[in-house]
Amino acid sequence: MPVPLMGMLLLLSVATAGAGIVTVFLLLNNPPQPLSKFCAVLVLIFSSSAAAVYCYGWYSVTMGGPFPELCEDRNASGAELASMKQEYWPLRNACIYSDGPTVEYVSMTINVLVCVLASLAVVLTGAAAFLRWRARQSSEKSVVHLA
């Protein structure tokens, strides 16, 4: 992805997460809200946070940090660093040495944060859908049909 597009996605994700947090506070000030609405706002917060964390990690890999300082100029056998290979999912950096071995570094904090936030968003999406379905079922049972 081009750098400006990822920058826009990062800004949009941060703004969306912020708006979601404000919405949660507003929902908590007016307590008689359905729980499914609260879950839906949490889905928005977690999913946009996952996108923001991934974009931050993408910029970290693209702009050359924090991984490159992990590559040493020479490995234990004395071979020089030939090249570095970067991948964007999972965010990782590989140090390739002239005698063939490769040392790979994976950004576990960013990958774990993205996976945890995205998983929470998926679970809350299911919970919100279930709560909404259950509320509809109970409202249909309480309706009296006149003939």
CSV table of N, CA and C in Angstrom, one decimal:
chain,number,residue,atom,x,y,z
A,1,MET,N,0.8,-1.2,0.0
A,1,MET,CA,0.0,0.0,0.0
A,1,MET,C,0.9,1.2,0.0
A,2,PRO,N,0.5,2.2,-0.7
A,2,PRO,CA,1.3,3.5,-0.7
A,2,PRO,C,1.2,4.2,0.7
A,3,VAL,N,2.3,4.9,0.9
A,3,VAL,CA,2.4,5.6,2.2
A,3,VAL,C,1.3,6.6,2.5
A,4,PRO,N,0.8,7.4,1.5
A,4,PRO,CA,-0.3,8.3,1.9
A,4,PRO,C,-1.6,7.6,2.2
A,5,LEU,N,-1.9,6.5,1.6
A,5,LEU,CA,-3.1,5.7,1.9
A,5,LEU,C,-3.0,5.2,3.3
A,6,MET,N,-1.9,4.6,3.7
A,6,MET,CA,-1.7,4.1,5.0
A,6,MET,C,-1.8,5.2,6.1
A,7,GLY,N,-1.3,6.4,5.7
A,7,GLY,CA,-1.4,7.5,6.6
A,7,GLY,C,-2.8,8.0,6.8
A,8,MET,N,-3.6,8.0,5.7
A,8,MET,CA,-5.0,8.3,5.9
A,8,MET,C,-5.8,7.3,6.7
A,9,LEU,N,-5.5,6.0,6.5
A,9,LEU,CA,-6.1,5.0,7.2
A,9,LEU,C,-5.7,5.1,8.7
A,10,LEU,N,-4.5,5.4,9.0
A,10,LEU,CA,-4.1,5.6,10.4
A,10,LEU,C,-4.8,6.7,11.1
A,11,LEU,N,-4.9,7.9,10.4
A,11,LEU,CA,-5.6,9.0,11.0
A,11,LEU,C,-7.1,8.7,11.1
A,12,LEU,N,-7.7,8.1,10.1
A,12,LEU,CA,-9.1,7.7,10.2
A,12,LEU,C,-9.4,6.7,11.3
A,13,SER,N,-8.5,5.8,11.5
A,13,SER,CA,-8.7,4.8,12.6
A,13,SER,C,-8.6,5.4,14.0
A,14,VAL,N,-7.6,6.3,14.1
A,14,VAL,CA,-7.5,7.0,15.4
A,14,VAL,C,-8.7,7.9,15.7
A,15,ALA,N,-9.2,8.6,14.7
A,15,ALA,CA,-10.3,9.4,14.8
A,15,ALA,C,-11.6,8.6,15.2
A,16,THR,N,-11.7,7.5,14.5
A,16,THR,CA,-12.9,6.6,14.7
A,16,THR,C,-12.9,6.0,16.1
A,17,ALA,N,-11.7,5.6,16.6
A,17,ALA,CA,-11.6,5.1,17.9
A,17,ALA,C,-11.9,6.1,19.0
A,18,GLY,N,-11.4,7.3,18.7
A,18,GLY,CA,-11.7,8.5,19.6
A,18,GLY,C,-13.2,8.8,19.7
A,19,ALA,N,-13.8,8.8,18.5
A,19,ALA,CA,-15.3,9.0,18.5
A,19,ALA,C,-16.1,7.9,19.2
A,20,GLY,N,-15.6,6.7,19.0
A,20,GLY,CA,-16.2,5.6,19.7
A,20,GLY,C,-16.1,5.7,21.2
A,21,ILE,N,-15.0,6.1,21.7
A,21,ILE,CA,-14.8,6.3,23.1
A,21,ILE,C,-15.7,7.4,23.7
A,22,VAL,N,-15.9,8.5,22.9
A,22,VAL,CA,-16.8,9.5,23.3
A,22,VAL,C,-18.2,9.0,23.3
A,23,THR,N,-18.6,8.2,22.3
A,23,THR,CA,-19.9,7.6,22.3
A,23,THR,C,-20.2,6.7,23.4
A,24,VAL,N,-19.2,5.9,23.9
A,24,VAL,CA,-19.4,5.0,25.0
A,24,VAL,C,-19.7,5.9,26.3
A,25,PHE,N,-19.0,7.0,26.5
A,25,PHE,CA,-19.2,7.8,27.6
A,25,PHE,C,-20.6,8.4,27.5
A,26,LEU,N,-21.1,8.8,26.3
A,26,LEU,CA,-22.4,9.3,26.2
A,26,LEU,C,-23.5,8.2,26.5
A,27,LEU,N,-23.2,7.0,26.0
A,27,LEU,CA,-24.2,5.9,26.3
A,27,LEU,C,-24.2,5.6,27.8
A,28,LEU,N,-23.1,5.7,28.5
A,28,LEU,CA,-23.1,5.4,29.9
A,28,LEU,C,-23.8,6.5,30.7
A,29,ASN,N,-23.8,7.7,30.2
A,29,ASN,CA,-24.6,8.8,30.9
A,29,ASN,C,-26.1,8.7,30.7
A,30,ASN,N,-26.5,8.0,29.7
A,30,ASN,CA,-27.9,7.7,29.5
A,30,ASN,C,-28.2,6.2,29.6
A,31,PRO,N,-28.3,5.6,30.8
A,31,PRO,CA,-28.2,4.2,31.0
A,31,PRO,C,-29.3,3.3,30.4
A,32,PRO,N,-30.5,3.7,30.1
A,32,PRO,CA,-31.4,2.8,29.6
A,32,PRO,C,-31.2,2.5,28.1
A,33,GLN,N,-30.0,2.2,27.7
A,33,GLN,CA,-29.7,1.9,26.3
A,33,GLN,C,-29.6,0.3,26.1
A,34,PRO,N,-30.0,-0.2,25.0
A,34,PRO,CA,-29.9,-1.6,24.8
A,34,PRO,C,-28.4,-2.0,24.8
A,35,LEU,N,-28.1,-3.2,25.4
A,35,LEU,CA,-26.7,-3.7,25.4
A,35,LEU,C,-26.1,-3.9,24.1
A,36,SER,N,-27.0,-4.2,23.1
A,36,SER,CA,-26.5,-4.5,21.7
A,36,SER,C,-25.8,-3.2,21.1
A,37,LYS,N,-26.4,-2.1,21.4
A,37,LYS,CA,-25.8,-0.8,20.9
A,37,LYS,C,-24.4,-0.6,21.6
A,38,PHE,N,-24.3,-0.9,22.9
A,38,PHE,CA,-23.1,-0.7,23.6
A,38,PHE,C,-22.0,-1.6,23.0
A,39,CYS,N,-22.4,-2.9,22.7
A,39,CYS,CA,-21.5,-3.8,22.0
A,39,CYS,C,-21.1,-3.4,20.7
A,40,ALA,N,-22.0,-2.8,19.9
A,40,ALA,CA,-21.7,-2.3,18.6
A,40,ALA,C,-20.7,-1.2,18.6
A,41,VAL,N,-20.8,-0.3,19.6
A,41,VAL,CA,-19.8,0.8,19.7
A,41,VAL,C,-18.4,0.2,20.1
A,42,LEU,N,-18.4,-0.8,21.0
A,42,LEU,CA,-17.2,-1.4,21.4
A,42,LEU,C,-16.5,-2.1,20.2
A,43,VAL,N,-17.3,-2.7,19.3
A,43,VAL,CA,-16.8,-3.3,18.1
A,43,VAL,C,-16.1,-2.2,17.2
A,44,LEU,N,-16.7,-1.1,17.1
A,44,LEU,CA,-16.1,0.0,16.3
A,44,LEU,C,-14.8,0.4,17.0
A,45,ILE,N,-14.7,0.6,18.3
A,45,ILE,CA,-13.5,1.0,19.0
A,45,ILE,C,-12.4,-0.1,18.8
A,46,PHE,N,-12.7,-1.3,19.0
A,46,PHE,CA,-11.7,-2.4,18.9
A,46,PHE,C,-11.2,-2.6,17.5
A,47,SER,N,-12.1,-2.5,16.5
A,47,SER,CA,-11.7,-2.7,15.1
A,47,SER,C,-10.8,-1.6,14.6
A,48,SER,N,-11.2,-0.3,14.9
A,48,SER,CA,-10.5,0.8,14.5
A,48,SER,C,-9.1,0.9,15.2
A,49,SER,N,-9.1,0.4,16.5
A,49,SER,CA,-7.8,0.4,17.2
A,49,SER,C,-6.9,-0.6,16.6
A,50,ALA,N,-7.4,-1.8,16.2
A,50,ALA,CA,-6.6,-2.8,15.5
A,50,ALA,C,-6.0,-2.2,14.2
A,51,ALA,N,-6.8,-1.5,13.5
A,51,ALA,CA,-6.3,-0.9,12.2
A,51,ALA,C,-5.2,0.1,12.5
A,52,ALA,N,-5.4,0.9,13.6
A,52,ALA,CA,-4.4,2.0,13.9
A,52,ALA,C,-3.1,1.3,14.4
A,53,VAL,N,-3.2,0.3,15.2
A,53,VAL,CA,-2.0,-0.4,15.6
A,53,VAL,C,-1.2,-1.0,14.4
A,54,TYR,N,-2.0,-1.7,13.5
A,54,TYR,CA,-1.4,-2.2,12.3
A,54,TYR,C,-0.7,-1.2,11.5
A,55,CYS,N,-1.4,-0.1,11.3
A,55,CYS,CA,-0.8,1.0,10.5
A,55,CYS,C,0.5,1.6,11.1
A,56,TYR,N,0.5,1.7,12.5
A,56,TYR,CA,1.7,2.1,13.2
A,56,TYR,C,2.8,1.1,12.9
A,57,GLY,N,2.5,-0.2,13.0
A,57,GLY,CA,3.5,-1.2,12.7
A,57,GLY,C,4.0,-1.2,11.3
A,58,TRP,N,3.1,-0.9,10.4
A,58,TRP,CA,3.5,-0.9,9.0
A,58,TRP,C,4.4,0.3,8.7
A,59,TYR,N,4.1,1.4,9.3
A,59,TYR,CA,5.1,2.6,9.2
A,59,TYR,C,6.4,2.2,9.9
A,60,SER,N,6.4,1.5,11.0
A,60,SER,CA,7.6,1.2,11.6
A,60,SER,C,8.5,0.3,10.7
A,61,VAL,N,7.9,-0.7,10.1
A,61,VAL,CA,8.6,-1.5,9.1
A,61,VAL,C,9.1,-0.7,7.9
A,62,THR,N,8.2,0.1,7.3
A,62,THR,CA,8.5,0.8,6.1
A,62,THR,C,9.6,1.9,6.3
A,63,MET,N,9.5,2.6,7.4
A,63,MET,CA,10.5,3.6,7.7
A,63,MET,C,11.8,3.1,8.3
A,64,GLY,N,11.9,1.8,8.4
A,64,GLY,CA,13.2,1.3,8.9
A,64,GLY,C,13.4,1.1,10.3
A,65,GLY,N,12.4,1.1,11.1
A,65,GLY,CA,12.6,0.8,12.5
A,65,GLY,C,11.4,0.1,13.1
A,66,PRO,N,11.5,-0.5,14.2
A,66,PRO,CA,12.6,-0.6,15.1
A,66,PRO,C,13.5,-1.8,14.7
A,67,PHE,N,13.1,-2.5,13.7
A,67,PHE,CA,13.8,-3.8,13.3
A,67,PHE,C,15.3,-3.7,12.9
A,68,PRO,N,15.6,-2.7,12.0
A,68,PRO,CA,17.0,-2.8,11.4
A,68,PRO,C,18.1,-2.8,12.4
A,69,GLU,N,17.9,-2.1,13.6
A,69,GLU,CA,19.0,-2.1,14.6
A,69,GLU,C,19.2,-3.5,15.2
A,70,LEU,N,18.3,-4.4,14.9
A,70,LEU,CA,18.4,-5.8,15.4
A,70,LEU,C,19.4,-6.6,14.5
A,71,CYS,N,19.6,-6.1,13.3
A,71,CYS,CA,20.5,-6.8,12.4
A,71,CYS,C,21.9,-6.4,12.7
A,72,GLU,N,22.8,-7.3,12.9
A,72,GLU,CA,24.2,-7.0,13.2
A,72,GLU,C,24.9,-7.0,11.9
A,73,ASP,N,26.0,-6.2,11.8
A,73,ASP,CA,26.8,-6.1,10.6
A,73,ASP,C,27.4,-7.4,10.2
A,74,ARG,N,27.8,-8.2,11.2
A,74,ARG,CA,28.3,-9.6,10.9
A,74,ARG,C,27.7,-10.6,11.9
A,75,ASN,N,27.5,-11.8,11.4
A,75,ASN,CA,26.9,-12.8,12.2
A,75,ASN,C,28.0,-13.5,13.0
A,76,ALA,N,27.6,-14.6,13.7
A,76,ALA,CA,28.6,-15.3,14.6
A,76,ALA,C,29.7,-15.9,13.8
A,77,SER,N,29.5,-16.3,12.6
A,77,SER,CA,30.5,-16.9,11.8
A,77,SER,C,31.4,-15.9,11.0
A,78,GLY,N,31.0,-14.6,11.1
A,78,GLY,CA,31.8,-13.6,10.5
A,78,GLY,C,31.3,-13.1,9.2
A,79,ALA,N,30.2,-13.6,8.7
A,79,ALA,CA,29.7,-13.2,7.4
A,79,ALA,C,29.0,-11.9,7.5
A,80,GLU,N,29.2,-11.1,6.4
A,80,GLU,CA,28.6,-9.7,6.4
A,80,GLU,C,27.1,-9.8,6.1
A,81,LEU,N,26.4,-8.7,6.5
A,81,LEU,CA,25.0,-8.6,6.3
A,81,LEU,C,24.8,-8.3,4.8
A,82,ALA,N,24.1,-9.2,4.1
A,82,ALA,CA,23.9,-9.0,2.6
A,82,ALA,C,22.7,-8.2,2.3
A,83,SER,N,21.6,-8.4,3.0
A,83,SER,CA,20.4,-7.7,2.7
A,83,SER,C,19.4,-7.9,3.9
A,84,MET,N,18.3,-7.1,3.8
A,84,MET,CA,17.2,-7.2,4.7
A,84,MET,C,15.9,-7.4,3.9
A,85,LYS,N,15.1,-8.3,4.4
A,85,LYS,CA,13.8,-8.5,3.7
A,85,LYS,C,12.7,-8.2,4.7
A,86,GLN,N,11.8,-7.3,4.3
A,86,GLN,CA,10.7,-7.0,5.2
A,86,GLN,C,9.3,-7.5,4.6
A,87,GLU,N,8.5,-8.0,5.5
A,87,GLU,CA,7.1,-8.4,5.2
A,87,GLU,C,6.2,-7.6,6.0
A,88,TYR,N,5.0,-7.4,5.5
A,88,TYR,CA,4.0,-6.6,6.2
A,88,TYR,C,2.9,-7.3,6.9
A,89,TRP,N,2.7,-8.6,6.7
A,89,TRP,CA,1.9,-9.4,7.6
A,89,TRP,C,2.3,-10.8,7.6
A,90,PRO,N,2.7,-11.3,8.7
A,90,PRO,CA,2.9,-10.5,9.9
A,90,PRO,C,4.1,-9.6,9.8
A,91,LEU,N,4.1,-8.5,10.5
A,91,LEU,CA,5.1,-7.5,10.4
A,91,LEU,C,6.4,-8.1,10.9
A,92,ARG,N,7.4,-8.3,9.9
A,92,ARG,CA,8.6,-8.9,10.3
A,92,ARG,C,9.8,-8.4,9.4
A,93,ASN,N,11.0,-8.6,10.0
A,93,ASN,CA,12.2,-8.2,9.3
A,93,ASN,C,13.2,-9.4,9.3
A,94,ALA,N,13.8,-9.7,8.2
A,94,ALA,CA,14.7,-10.8,8.1
A,94,ALA,C,16.1,-10.3,7.7
A,95,CYS,N,17.1,-10.7,8.4
A,95,CYS,CA,18.5,-10.3,8.1
A,95,CYS,C,19.1,-11.4,7.4
A,96,ILE,N,19.6,-11.2,6.1
A,96,ILE,CA,20.1,-12.2,5.3
A,96,ILE,C,21.6,-11.9,5.2
A,97,TYR,N,22.4,-12.9,5.6
A,97,TYR,CA,23.9,-12.8,5.6
A,97,TYR,C,24.5,-13.4,4.4
A,98,SER,N,25.7,-13.0,4.0
A,98,SER,CA,26.4,-13.4,2.8
A,98,SER,C,26.7,-14.9,2.7
A,99,ASP,N,26.8,-15.6,3.9
A,99,ASP,CA,27.1,-17.0,3.8
A,99,ASP,C,25.8,-17.9,3.8
A,100,GLY,N,24.6,-17.2,3.8
A,100,GLY,CA,23.4,-18.0,3.6
A,100,GLY,C,22.4,-17.9,4.7
A,101,PRO,N,22.8,-17.9,6.0
A,101,PRO,CA,21.8,-18.0,7.1
A,101,PRO,C,20.9,-16.7,7.1
A,102,THR,N,19.7,-16.9,7.6
A,102,THR,CA,18.8,-15.8,7.8
A,102,THR,C,18.3,-15.7,9.2
A,103,VAL,N,18.4,-14.5,9.8
A,103,VAL,CA,17.8,-14.3,11.2
A,103,VAL,C,16.6,-13.5,11.0
A,104,GLU,N,15.5,-14.0,11.6
A,104,GLU,CA,14.2,-13.3,11.4
A,104,GLU,C,13.7,-12.7,12.7
A,105,TYR,N,13.2,-11.5,12.7
A,105,TYR,CA,12.6,-10.9,13.8
A,105,TYR,C,11.2,-10.5,13.5
A,106,VAL,N,10.3,-10.9,14.4
A,106,VAL,CA,8.9,-10.7,14.3
A,106,VAL,C,8.5,-9.7,15.4
A,107,SER,N,7.7,-8.7,15.0
A,107,SER,CA,7.2,-7.7,16.0
A,107,SER,C,6.0,-8.4,16.7
A,108,MET,N,6.3,-9.1,17.8
A,108,MET,CA,5.2,-9.8,18.5
A,108,MET,C,4.2,-8.8,19.2
A,109,THR,N,4.7,-7.7,19.7
A,109,THR,CA,3.8,-6.8,20.4
A,109,THR,C,2.7,-6.2,19.4
A,110,ILE,N,3.2,-5.8,18.2
A,110,ILE,CA,2.2,-5.3,17.3
A,110,ILE,C,1.3,-6.4,16.8
A,111,ASN,N,1.9,-7.6,16.4
A,111,ASN,CA,1.0,-8.7,15.9
A,111,ASN,C,0.0,-9.1,17.0
A,112,VAL,N,0.5,-9.3,18.2
A,112,VAL,CA,-0.5,-9.7,19.3
A,112,VAL,C,-1.5,-8.7,19.5
A,113,LEU,N,-1.2,-7.4,19.6
A,113,LEU,CA,-2.2,-6.3,19.7
A,113,LEU,C,-3.2,-6.3,18.6
A,114,VAL,N,-2.7,-6.4,17.4
A,114,VAL,CA,-3.7,-6.4,16.3
A,114,VAL,C,-4.6,-7.6,16.3
A,115,CYS,N,-4.1,-8.8,16.6
A,115,CYS,CA,-4.9,-10.0,16.7
A,115,CYS,C,-5.9,-10.0,17.8
A,116,VAL,N,-5.4,-9.5,19.0
A,116,VAL,CA,-6.3,-9.4,20.2
A,116,VAL,C,-7.4,-8.4,19.9
A,117,LEU,N,-7.1,-7.3,19.4
A,117,LEU,CA,-8.1,-6.3,19.2
A,117,LEU,C,-9.1,-6.7,18.1
A,118,ALA,N,-8.6,-7.3,17.1
A,118,ALA,CA,-9.5,-7.8,16.0
A,118,ALA,C,-10.4,-8.9,16.5
A,119,SER,N,-9.8,-9.8,17.3
A,119,SER,CA,-10.6,-10.9,17.9
A,119,SER,C,-11.7,-10.4,18.8
A,120,LEU,N,-11.4,-9.5,19.6
A,120,LEU,CA,-12.4,-8.9,20.5
A,120,LEU,C,-13.5,-8.2,19.6
A,121,ALA,N,-13.1,-7.6,18.6
A,121,ALA,CA,-14.2,-7.0,17.7
A,121,ALA,C,-15.1,-8.1,17.1
A,122,VAL,N,-14.5,-9.2,16.7
A,122,VAL,CA,-15.3,-10.3,16.1
A,122,VAL,C,-16.2,-10.9,17.1
A,123,VAL,N,-15.7,-11.1,18.3
A,123,VAL,CA,-16.5,-11.7,19.4
A,123,VAL,C,-17.6,-10.8,19.8
A,124,LEU,N,-17.3,-9.5,19.9
A,124,LEU,CA,-18.4,-8.5,20.3
A,124,LEU,C,-19.4,-8.4,19.1
A,125,THR,N,-19.0,-8.5,17.9
A,125,THR,CA,-19.9,-8.5,16.8
A,125,THR,C,-20.9,-9.6,16.9
A,126,GLY,N,-20.5,-10.8,17.2
A,126,GLY,CA,-21.4,-12.0,17.5
A,126,GLY,C,-22.3,-11.7,18.7
A,127,ALA,N,-21.7,-11.2,19.7
A,127,ALA,CA,-22.5,-10.9,20.9
A,127,ALA,C,-23.6,-9.9,20.7
A,128,ALA,N,-23.2,-8.8,19.9
A,128,ALA,CA,-24.2,-7.8,19.6
A,128,ALA,C,-25.3,-8.3,18.7
A,129,ALA,N,-25.0,-9.2,17.7
A,129,ALA,CA,-26.0,-9.8,16.9
A,129,ALA,C,-26.9,-10.7,17.7
A,130,PHE,N,-26.3,-11.5,18.6
A,130,PHE,CA,-27.1,-12.4,19.4
A,130,PHE,C,-28.1,-11.6,20.3
A,131,LEU,N,-27.6,-10.5,21.0
A,131,LEU,CA,-28.4,-9.7,21.8
A,131,LEU,C,-29.5,-9.0,21.1
A,132,ARG,N,-29.2,-8.6,19.9
A,132,ARG,CA,-30.2,-7.9,19.0
A,132,ARG,C,-31.3,-9.0,18.6
A,133,TRP,N,-30.9,-10.2,18.3
A,133,TRP,CA,-31.8,-11.2,17.9
A,133,TRP,C,-32.7,-11.6,19.1
A,134,ARG,N,-32.1,-11.7,20.3
A,134,ARG,CA,-32.8,-12.1,21.5
A,134,ARG,C,-33.8,-11.0,21.9
A,135,ALA,N,-33.5,-9.7,21.7
A,135,ALA,CA,-34.4,-8.6,22.0
A,135,ALA,C,-35.6,-8.7,21.0
A,136,ARG,N,-35.3,-9.0,19.8
A,136,ARG,CA,-36.4,-9.1,18.8
A,136,ARG,C,-37.4,-10.2,19.1
A,137,GLN,N,-36.8,-11.4,19.5
A,137,GLN,CA,-37.6,-12.5,19.9
A,137,GLN,C,-38.5,-12.2,21.1
A,138,SER,N,-37.9,-11.5,22.1
A,138,SER,CA,-38.8,-11.2,23.3
A,138,SER,C,-39.8,-10.2,23.0
A,139,SER,N,-39.5,-9.2,22.1
A,139,SER,CA,-40.5,-8.2,21.7
A,139,SER,C,-41.7,-8.8,20.9
A,140,GLU,N,-41.3,-9.8,20.1
A,140,GLU,CA,-42.4,-10.4,19.3
A,140,GLU,C,-43.3,-11.3,20.1
A,141,LYS,N,-42.8,-11.9,21.2
A,141,LYS,CA,-43.6,-12.7,22.1
A,141,LYS,C,-44.5,-11.8,22.9
A,142,SER,N,-44.1,-10.6,23.2
A,142,SER,CA,-44.9,-9.8,24.1
A,142,SER,C,-46.0,-9.0,23.3
A,143,VAL,N,-46.0,-9.1,22.0
A,143,VAL,CA,-47.0,-8.4,21.2
A,143,VAL,C,-48.3,-9.2,21.2
A,144,VAL,N,-49.4,-8.6,21.5
A,144,VAL,CA,-50.7,-9.3,21.5
A,144,VAL,C,-51.4,-9.1,20.2
A,145,HIS,N,-51.8,-10.2,19.5
A,145,HIS,CA,-52.4,-10.1,18.2
A,145,HIS,C,-53.9,-10.2,18.4
A,146,LEU,N,-54.6,-9.2,17.9
A,146,LEU,CA,-56.1,-9.2,18.0
A,146,LEU,C,-56.7,-9.6,16.7
A,147,ALA,N,-57.7,-10.5,16.8
A,147,ALA,CA,-58.3,-11.0,15.6
A,147,ALA,C,-59.5,-10.2,15.1
